[in-house]
CSV table of C-alpha atoms in Angstrom, one decimal:
chain,number,residue,atom,x,y,z
A,1,UNK,CA,58.5,89.8,110.4
A,2,UNK,CA,61.1,86.7,111.2
A,3,UNK,CA,63.2,85.7,108.4
A,4,UNK,CA,63.2,82.0,107.2
A,5,UNK,CA,66.9,81.0,106.8
A,6,UNK,CA,68.0,77.4,105.5
A,7,UNK,CA,71.1,75.6,104.7
A,8,UNK,CA,72.8,72.9,102.6
A,9,UNK,CA,71.1,70.0,105.3
A,10,UNK,CA,68.1,71.1,104.0
A,11,UNK,CA,68.8,70.4,100.1
A,12,UNK,CA,68.0,67.6,98.1
A,13,UNK,CA,68.9,66.9,94.1
A,14,UNK,CA,66.9,64.6,91.8
A,15,UNK,CA,67.7,63.9,88.7
A,16,UNK,CA,66.5,61.8,86.1
A,17,UNK,CA,64.2,59.8,88.3
A,18,UNK,CA,66.2,59.9,91.3
A,19,UNK,CA,67.4,61.5,94.5
A,20,UNK,CA,71.0,61.7,94.0
A,21,UNK,CA,71.7,63.8,96.8
A,22,UNK,CA,74.1,61.0,98.7
A,23,UNK,CA,76.6,61.7,96.2
A,24,UNK,CA,76.5,65.2,95.8
A,25,UNK,CA,79.9,67.1,97.2
A,26,UNK,CA,79.4,69.9,95.6
A,27,UNK,CA,75.6,71.5,95.5
A,28,UNK,CA,74.0,72.9,92.4
A,29,UNK,CA,73.8,76.9,92.1
A,30,UNK,CA,71.1,78.6,90.1
A,31,UNK,CA,71.1,82.0,88.7
A,32,UNK,CA,68.2,82.6,86.7
A,33,UNK,CA,68.1,85.7,84.4
A,34,UNK,CA,65.6,88.1,83.3
A,35,UNK,CA,65.7,89.8,80.2
A,36,UNK,CA,66.0,93.3,80.1
A,37,UNK,CA,65.7,96.1,77.5
A,38,UNK,CA,67.2,99.3,78.5
A,39,UNK,CA,67.4,102.4,76.5
A,40,UNK,CA,67.5,105.8,76.8
A,41,UNK,CA,65.3,108.2,75.8
A,42,UNK,CA,67.0,112.3,74.6
A,43,UNK,CA,65.1,114.5,76.9
A,44,UNK,CA,66.0,111.6,80.4
A,45,UNK,CA,68.9,111.8,82.3
A,46,UNK,CA,68.1,108.7,83.2
A,47,UNK,CA,68.2,105.1,81.3
A,48,UNK,CA,64.3,103.5,81.2
A,49,UNK,CA,64.3,99.4,81.9
A,50,UNK,CA,61.6,97.4,80.8
A,51,UNK,CA,61.5,93.7,81.5
A,52,UNK,CA,61.1,91.4,78.4
A,53,UNK,CA,59.3,88.4,79.8
A,54,UNK,CA,62.6,86.5,78.2
A,55,UNK,CA,63.9,84.4,81.0
A,56,UNK,CA,67.1,81.8,81.1
A,57,UNK,CA,69.0,79.6,83.7
A,58,UNK,CA,72.4,80.1,83.5
A,59,UNK,CA,74.7,76.3,83.3
A,60,UNK,CA,74.4,74.2,86.5
A,61,UNK,CA,76.9,72.6,87.4
A,62,UNK,CA,76.5,69.2,90.1
A,63,UNK,CA,80.1,67.6,91.4
A,64,UNK,CA,79.6,64.0,92.7
A,65,UNK,CA,81.4,61.2,94.1
A,66,UNK,CA,81.5,58.8,90.7
A,67,UNK,CA,79.5,56.1,91.0
A,68,UNK,CA,78.8,53.4,88.0
A,69,UNK,CA,76.7,51.6,89.9
A,70,UNK,CA,73.3,51.1,88.0
A,71,UNK,CA,71.4,54.4,90.4
A,72,UNK,CA,74.4,56.0,90.4
A,73,UNK,CA,75.1,59.3,89.1
A,74,UNK,CA,77.3,58.0,85.9
A,75,UNK,CA,74.4,56.5,84.6
A,76,UNK,CA,72.0,58.4,85.9
A,77,UNK,CA,73.4,61.9,84.3
A,78,UNK,CA,75.0,60.0,81.0
A,79,UNK,CA,75.9,62.7,78.9
A,80,UNK,CA,73.0,64.3,76.5
A,81,UNK,CA,70.4,62.4,79.0
A,82,UNK,CA,67.6,64.9,79.0
A,83,UNK,CA,64.8,64.8,82.3
A,84,UNK,CA,63.5,66.5,85.3
A,85,UNK,CA,66.0,68.0,87.4
A,86,UNK,CA,64.5,68.9,91.2
A,87,UNK,CA,66.5,71.0,93.8
A,88,UNK,CA,64.7,71.3,97.4
A,89,UNK,CA,66.4,74.1,98.3
A,90,UNK,CA,64.0,73.7,101.9
A,91,UNK,CA,61.0,72.4,102.9
A,92,UNK,CA,58.0,74.5,100.2
A,93,UNK,CA,61.2,75.7,98.8
A,94,UNK,CA,62.5,74.2,95.7
A,95,UNK,CA,63.7,74.7,91.8
A,96,UNK,CA,62.5,72.3,88.8
A,97,UNK,CA,62.9,72.3,85.0
A,98,UNK,CA,64.3,69.8,82.3
A,99,UNK,CA,67.6,69.8,82.4
A,100,UNK,CA,70.1,68.1,79.8
A,101,UNK,CA,73.3,66.5,80.2
A,102,UNK,CA,76.0,68.7,78.4
A,103,UNK,CA,79.0,67.1,79.6
A,104,UNK,CA,80.6,64.3,82.5
A,105,UNK,CA,84.1,65.3,83.7
A,106,UNK,CA,85.6,62.3,85.8
A,107,UNK,CA,88.4,63.8,88.8
A,108,UNK,CA,91.2,61.7,90.0
A,109,UNK,CA,92.3,63.2,92.9
A,110,UNK,CA,93.6,61.9,96.0
A,111,UNK,CA,90.9,60.9,97.5
A,112,UNK,CA,87.7,59.6,95.8
A,113,UNK,CA,87.1,60.2,92.6
A,114,UNK,CA,84.8,62.7,91.3
A,115,UNK,CA,81.9,62.9,88.2
A,116,UNK,CA,82.0,67.0,87.4
A,117,UNK,CA,78.4,67.2,85.6
A,118,UNK,CA,77.4,70.4,83.9
A,119,UNK,CA,73.5,70.4,82.9
A,120,UNK,CA,72.4,73.1,80.5
A,121,UNK,CA,68.2,74.0,81.3
A,122,UNK,CA,65.4,73.8,78.7
A,123,UNK,CA,62.6,74.9,79.4
A,124,UNK,CA,60.4,76.7,81.3
A,125,UNK,CA,62.1,76.6,85.0
A,126,UNK,CA,60.2,76.5,88.3
A,127,UNK,CA,61.1,79.3,90.8
A,128,UNK,CA,59.3,78.6,94.2
A,129,UNK,CA,61.5,79.7,96.8
A,130,UNK,CA,58.6,81.0,99.8
A,131,UNK,CA,57.8,79.1,102.3
B,1,UNK,CA,83.3,119.8,112.4
B,2,UNK,CA,83.3,115.5,114.0
B,3,UNK,CA,82.9,113.1,111.3
B,4,UNK,CA,79.7,110.9,111.6
B,5,UNK,CA,80.8,107.8,109.8
B,6,UNK,CA,78.2,104.7,109.4
B,7,UNK,CA,78.5,100.8,109.2
B,8,UNK,CA,76.4,98.2,108.8
B,9,UNK,CA,74.5,98.0,111.7
B,10,UNK,CA,72.8,101.7,110.2
B,11,UNK,CA,71.5,100.7,107.3
B,12,UNK,CA,68.0,99.6,106.3
B,13,UNK,CA,66.6,98.4,102.9
B,14,UNK,CA,63.4,98.5,102.1
B,15,UNK,CA,61.6,97.1,98.8
B,16,UNK,CA,58.3,96.8,98.0
B,17,UNK,CA,56.9,96.9,101.3
B,18,UNK,CA,59.8,94.5,102.7
B,19,UNK,CA,62.0,95.3,104.9
B,20,UNK,CA,65.1,92.7,103.6
B,21,UNK,CA,67.1,94.3,105.8
B,22,UNK,CA,67.7,91.1,108.5
B,23,UNK,CA,68.3,88.4,105.5
B,24,UNK,CA,70.8,90.6,103.7
B,25,UNK,CA,75.0,91.4,104.9
B,26,UNK,CA,75.8,93.4,102.0
B,27,UNK,CA,73.9,95.9,99.8
B,28,UNK,CA,75.6,98.7,97.2
B,29,UNK,CA,74.8,101.9,95.2
B,30,UNK,CA,76.3,103.5,92.9
B,31,UNK,CA,75.4,106.4,91.1
B,32,UNK,CA,77.1,107.1,88.0
B,33,UNK,CA,77.6,110.4,86.0
B,34,UNK,CA,77.9,110.3,82.1
B,35,UNK,CA,81.0,111.7,81.2
B,36,UNK,CA,82.7,113.0,77.8
B,37,UNK,CA,86.1,112.9,77.1
B,38,UNK,CA,87.1,115.6,74.8
B,39,UNK,CA,91.3,116.0,73.8
B,40,UNK,CA,91.0,119.7,72.0
B,41,UNK,CA,94.1,120.8,69.8
B,42,UNK,CA,96.0,123.9,70.2
B,43,UNK,CA,97.5,124.5,73.7
B,44,UNK,CA,94.6,123.7,76.0
B,45,UNK,CA,94.8,120.5,75.1
B,46,UNK,CA,97.9,119.4,76.8
B,47,UNK,CA,95.2,117.7,79.2
B,48,UNK,CA,91.9,116.1,78.4
B,49,UNK,CA,88.4,118.2,79.3
B,50,UNK,CA,85.6,116.2,81.1
B,51,UNK,CA,82.2,117.3,80.3
B,52,UNK,CA,79.2,116.5,82.4
B,53,UNK,CA,76.6,115.3,79.6
B,54,UNK,CA,74.3,115.1,82.4
B,55,UNK,CA,73.3,111.8,81.8
B,56,UNK,CA,73.0,109.3,85.0
B,57,UNK,CA,72.5,105.6,86.0
B,58,UNK,CA,72.5,103.8,89.4
B,59,UNK,CA,73.1,100.3,89.9
B,60,UNK,CA,71.6,98.4,93.3
B,61,UNK,CA,73.3,96.0,94.7
B,62,UNK,CA,72.3,93.2,98.0
B,63,UNK,CA,73.5,89.8,98.9
B,64,UNK,CA,72.3,88.2,102.0
B,65,UNK,CA,70.5,84.6,103.2
B,66,UNK,CA,67.6,83.1,101.1
B,67,UNK,CA,64.2,83.9,103.1
B,68,UNK,CA,61.6,81.8,102.6
B,69,UNK,CA,59.1,84.7,104.1
B,70,UNK,CA,60.5,87.1,101.8
B,71,UNK,CA,61.2,86.4,98.1
B,72,UNK,CA,61.6,90.2,97.3
B,73,UNK,CA,65.1,89.5,96.4
B,74,UNK,CA,64.9,85.9,95.2
B,75,UNK,CA,62.5,85.5,92.7
B,76,UNK,CA,61.6,87.4,89.3
B,77,UNK,CA,58.4,88.7,89.1
B,78,UNK,CA,58.9,91.3,86.3
B,79,UNK,CA,56.8,93.6,88.6
B,80,UNK,CA,58.6,96.8,89.6
B,81,UNK,CA,58.9,98.3,93.0
B,82,UNK,CA,59.6,101.6,94.8
B,83,UNK,CA,63.1,101.1,97.0
B,84,UNK,CA,65.0,102.8,99.6
B,85,UNK,CA,68.0,102.1,100.8
B,86,UNK,CA,69.5,103.9,104.2
B,87,UNK,CA,73.2,103.8,104.9
B,88,UNK,CA,73.3,106.2,107.8
B,89,UNK,CA,70.5,105.1,110.4
B,90,UNK,CA,67.0,104.9,110.4
B,91,UNK,CA,66.7,108.4,111.6
B,92,UNK,CA,64.6,111.5,110.7
B,93,UNK,CA,66.8,113.7,108.4
B,94,UNK,CA,69.3,111.0,107.5
B,95,UNK,CA,70.1,110.1,104.3
B,96,UNK,CA,67.8,107.6,102.2
B,97,UNK,CA,68.5,106.5,98.7
B,98,UNK,CA,65.1,106.1,96.8
B,99,UNK,CA,63.8,104.1,93.7
B,100,UNK,CA,61.0,104.9,92.0
B,101,UNK,CA,61.7,101.4,89.9
B,102,UNK,CA,63.8,98.8,90.5
B,103,UNK,CA,63.1,95.5,89.1
B,104,UNK,CA,65.0,92.1,90.2
B,105,UNK,CA,66.9,90.9,86.8
B,106,UNK,CA,68.5,87.6,88.2
B,107,UNK,CA,68.8,86.3,91.4
B,108,UNK,CA,71.4,83.4,92.3
B,109,UNK,CA,70.7,80.9,94.4
B,110,UNK,CA,73.9,80.0,96.2
B,111,UNK,CA,73.9,76.8,97.9
B,112,UNK,CA,77.6,75.5,99.5
B,113,UNK,CA,78.9,72.7,102.2
B,114,UNK,CA,78.0,73.2,105.2
B,115,UNK,CA,77.0,76.6,105.0
B,116,UNK,CA,73.6,78.7,104.9
B,117,UNK,CA,72.0,78.9,101.4
B,118,UNK,CA,72.2,82.4,100.1
B,119,UNK,CA,71.0,84.6,97.2
B,120,UNK,CA,72.4,87.1,94.7
B,121,UNK,CA,70.2,89.3,93.4
B,122,UNK,CA,71.1,91.4,90.0
B,123,UNK,CA,68.6,94.5,89.9
B,124,UNK,CA,68.0,97.0,87.7
B,125,UNK,CA,67.3,100.3,87.9
B,126,UNK,CA,64.8,102.2,85.7
B,127,UNK,CA,64.4,106.1,85.5
B,128,UNK,CA,65.4,108.7,87.8
B,129,UNK,CA,67.0,107.9,91.3
B,130,UNK,CA,66.8,110.4,94.1
B,131,UNK,CA,68.9,111.1,97.4
B,132,UNK,CA,66.5,112.5,100.2
B,133,UNK,CA,65.8,112.6,103.2
B,134,UNK,CA,63.4,110.2,105.6
B,135,UNK,CA,60.6,112.2,107.3
B,136,UNK,CA,59.8,109.3,108.8
B,137,UNK,CA,61.6,106.7,110.0
B,138,UNK,CA,60.1,103.4,109.9
B,139,UNK,CA,57.6,102.6,113.2
B,140,UNK,CA,54.6,101.3,113.8
B,141,UNK,CA,52.2,104.3,114.3
B,142,UNK,CA,48.6,103.3,115.8
B,143,UNK,CA,45.4,106.4,116.0
B,144,UNK,CA,46.1,108.7,113.4
B,145,UNK,CA,48.3,111.7,113.7
B,146,UNK,CA,51.4,113.8,112.4
B,147,UNK,CA,55.0,114.7,112.6
B,148,UNK,CA,54.8,118.2,112.2
B,149,UNK,CA,56.5,118.6,115.0
B,150,UNK,CA,59.4,116.5,114.3
B,151,UNK,CA,59.4,117.6,110.6
B,152,UNK,CA,62.2,117.0,108.0
B,153,UNK,CA,64.6,119.8,107.0
B,154,UNK,CA,65.7,119.8,103.3
B,155,UNK,CA,67.9,122.5,104.1
B,156,UNK,CA,67.4,124.1,101.0
B,157,UNK,CA,65.7,127.6,99.9
B,158,UNK,CA,61.9,128.0,101.7
B,159,UNK,CA,59.8,127.1,98.6
B,160,UNK,CA,61.2,124.9,96.2
B,161,UNK,CA,61.7,126.8,93.2
B,162,UNK,CA,60.2,122.7,91.2
B,163,UNK,CA,58.8,120.1,92.5
B,164,UNK,CA,59.5,117.4,94.8
B,165,UNK,CA,59.6,113.5,95.3
B,166,UNK,CA,57.8,111.5,97.8
B,167,UNK,CA,58.4,107.7,98.5
B,168,UNK,CA,56.1,105.4,100.8
B,169,UNK,CA,57.0,101.8,102.3
B,170,UNK,CA,54.5,100.3,104.5
B,171,UNK,CA,55.8,96.8,105.4
B,172,UNK,CA,53.0,96.0,108.2
B,173,UNK,CA,49.2,97.3,108.5
B,174,UNK,CA,46.3,96.0,110.6
B,175,UNK,CA,43.2,97.8,109.5
B,176,UNK,CA,41.3,96.8,112.8
B,177,UNK,CA,37.5,97.2,110.8
B,178,UNK,CA,38.8,100.4,109.2
B,179,UNK,CA,39.0,100.7,105.3
B,180,UNK,CA,42.0,102.0,105.1
B,181,UNK,CA,45.0,104.6,105.9
B,182,UNK,CA,45.6,107.3,104.1
B,183,UNK,CA,49.1,109.2,104.6
B,184,UNK,CA,49.8,112.2,103.3
B,185,UNK,CA,53.2,114.5,103.1
B,186,UNK,CA,52.9,117.8,104.4
B,187,UNK,CA,54.8,120.6,104.3
B,188,UNK,CA,55.4,124.3,105.8
B,189,UNK,CA,57.5,127.1,104.4
B,190,UNK,CA,58.6,128.6,107.6
B,191,UNK,CA,58.6,125.8,110.3
B,192,UNK,CA,54.9,126.6,111.3
B,193,UNK,CA,52.0,125.8,110.4
B,194,UNK,CA,51.8,122.6,107.9
B,195,UNK,CA,48.9,121.5,105.3
B,196,UNK,CA,48.3,118.7,103.5
B,197,UNK,CA,50.3,118.5,100.0
B,198,UNK,CA,50.1,115.3,98.3
B,199,UNK,CA,48.7,112.1,99.4
B,200,UNK,CA,49.5,108.3,98.8
B,201,UNK,CA,47.2,106.4,97.7
B,202,UNK,CA,44.8,105.0,100.3
B,203,UNK,CA,46.6,102.1,102.0
B,204,UNK,CA,45.0,98.6,102.9
B,205,UNK,CA,47.7,96.2,102.4
B,206,UNK,CA,51.6,95.7,102.6
B,207,UNK,CA,53.7,97.8,99.5
B,208,UNK,CA,55.5,100.8,98.3
B,209,UNK,CA,54.7,103.7,96.5
B,210,UNK,CA,55.7,106.8,94.2
B,211,UNK,CA,54.3,110.1,94.1
B,212,UNK,CA,55.4,113.7,92.7
B,213,UNK,CA,55.2,117.0,94.6
B,214,UNK,CA,53.9,119.2,92.7
B,215,UNK,CA,55.4,122.7,92.8
B,216,UNK,CA,55.5,124.6,95.0
B,217,UNK,CA,56.8,122.5,98.0
B,218,UNK,CA,58.0,124.0,101.5
B,219,UNK,CA,61.1,123.5,102.7
B,220,UNK,CA,60.0,121.5,106.0
B,221,UNK,CA,58.2,118.6,105.5
B,222,UNK,CA,56.4,116.2,107.4
B,223,UNK,CA,53.3,113.5,106.9
B,224,UNK,CA,50.3,112.2,108.6
B,225,UNK,CA,48.1,109.3,108.7
B,226,UNK,CA,44.4,108.7,109.3
B,227,UNK,CA,42.3,105.8,109.8
B,228,UNK,CA,39.8,105.9,107.4
B,229,UNK,CA,35.7,104.2,106.9
B,230,UNK,CA,34.7,100.9,107.8
B,231,UNK,CA,33.5,99.4,111.6
B,232,UNK,CA,36.8,100.1,113.7
B,233,UNK,CA,36.9,97.3,116.3
B,234,UNK,CA,40.0,98.3,117.8
B,235,UNK,CA,44.2,96.9,116.8
B,236,UNK,CA,44.5,99.0,114.1
B,237,UNK,CA,48.4,100.0,113.7
B,238,UNK,CA,50.5,100.8,110.2
B,239,UNK,CA,54.6,100.5,110.1
B,240,UNK,CA,55.9,102.5,107.4
B,241,UNK,CA,58.4,104.8,106.7
B,242,UNK,CA,58.9,108.2,103.9
B,243,UNK,CA,61.4,109.8,102.7
B,244,UNK,CA,61.4,112.5,100.3
B,245,UNK,CA,63.7,114.8,97.5
B,246,UNK,CA,63.5,118.0,95.6
B,247,UNK,CA,64.2,117.9,92.1
């Protein structure tokens, strides 16, 4: 079965109702965790692992070109904003959920000024990576 | 004795009936023995003594491209799967590292500017791990038959003193009108006539399964596959791999 890979050119990033892709210099990475319970019964050589059903997503960091315009990342990603984040990985593949802006950091560089935003996931994260 | 090194081209990773190999560029396996260090008193205690507690744990790691056609390693479902990792080519009698219950417990999607989207799954292994042998390489097979003439030799006692373990991965099946395909592990004590020993659950779709083979189990192992029932119309084919390990 042929694989169906994708690349950064297939990615779009939307938060707080706005497609912010054109400002993104460092795309988000996502990590989803399942809380596992592991124990080794006295009679066993190997541990037993059980999926508790609990899930968590690690904090997401996105770097933008800083832009204070009305539809730009500075305002759309104001600290404390809670809204839906949708990252389309490729056609038919996306990661989405409610995220809260935990921090904004302005980085003045030799190039354009950058805005580094950290998001905390809140509640259900939909993980759909099948085409 | 000449060495026989292996490289990335020799690796194959089968998980839950999916051949994950084409989308991976890294796979790793580690087995750890639970050791206890003891420093005795007296003259014998100049150096510590190491005892093997008998406890074992196994780790399976992988990394590669996000594949929209196969989300086995990129999605947490909570479902465990039989995994089979071959480092030394998918060839009869070569090693297969087999996991009875591998669960994707974390998955990381890495998006980098100008690069392919990658995944790094975290895989939790539950229960025993077995280092076994390839009995049937992963190839497509059509009409029912067996591998008695090309059996796997576990190079152990003629009869296994305890039981054994069999692992199946089916990566493709076209029933062609049949109701199912029955794959059976066969054995022989002396390399002569083989007989059915343990059958896997009748196969109707891609998937993977582990079966325990009760004692006695002969030294020489083969498999058979037979198409069952239904109204055959032609075009039947099944792609599967079987690995085997002694207790």
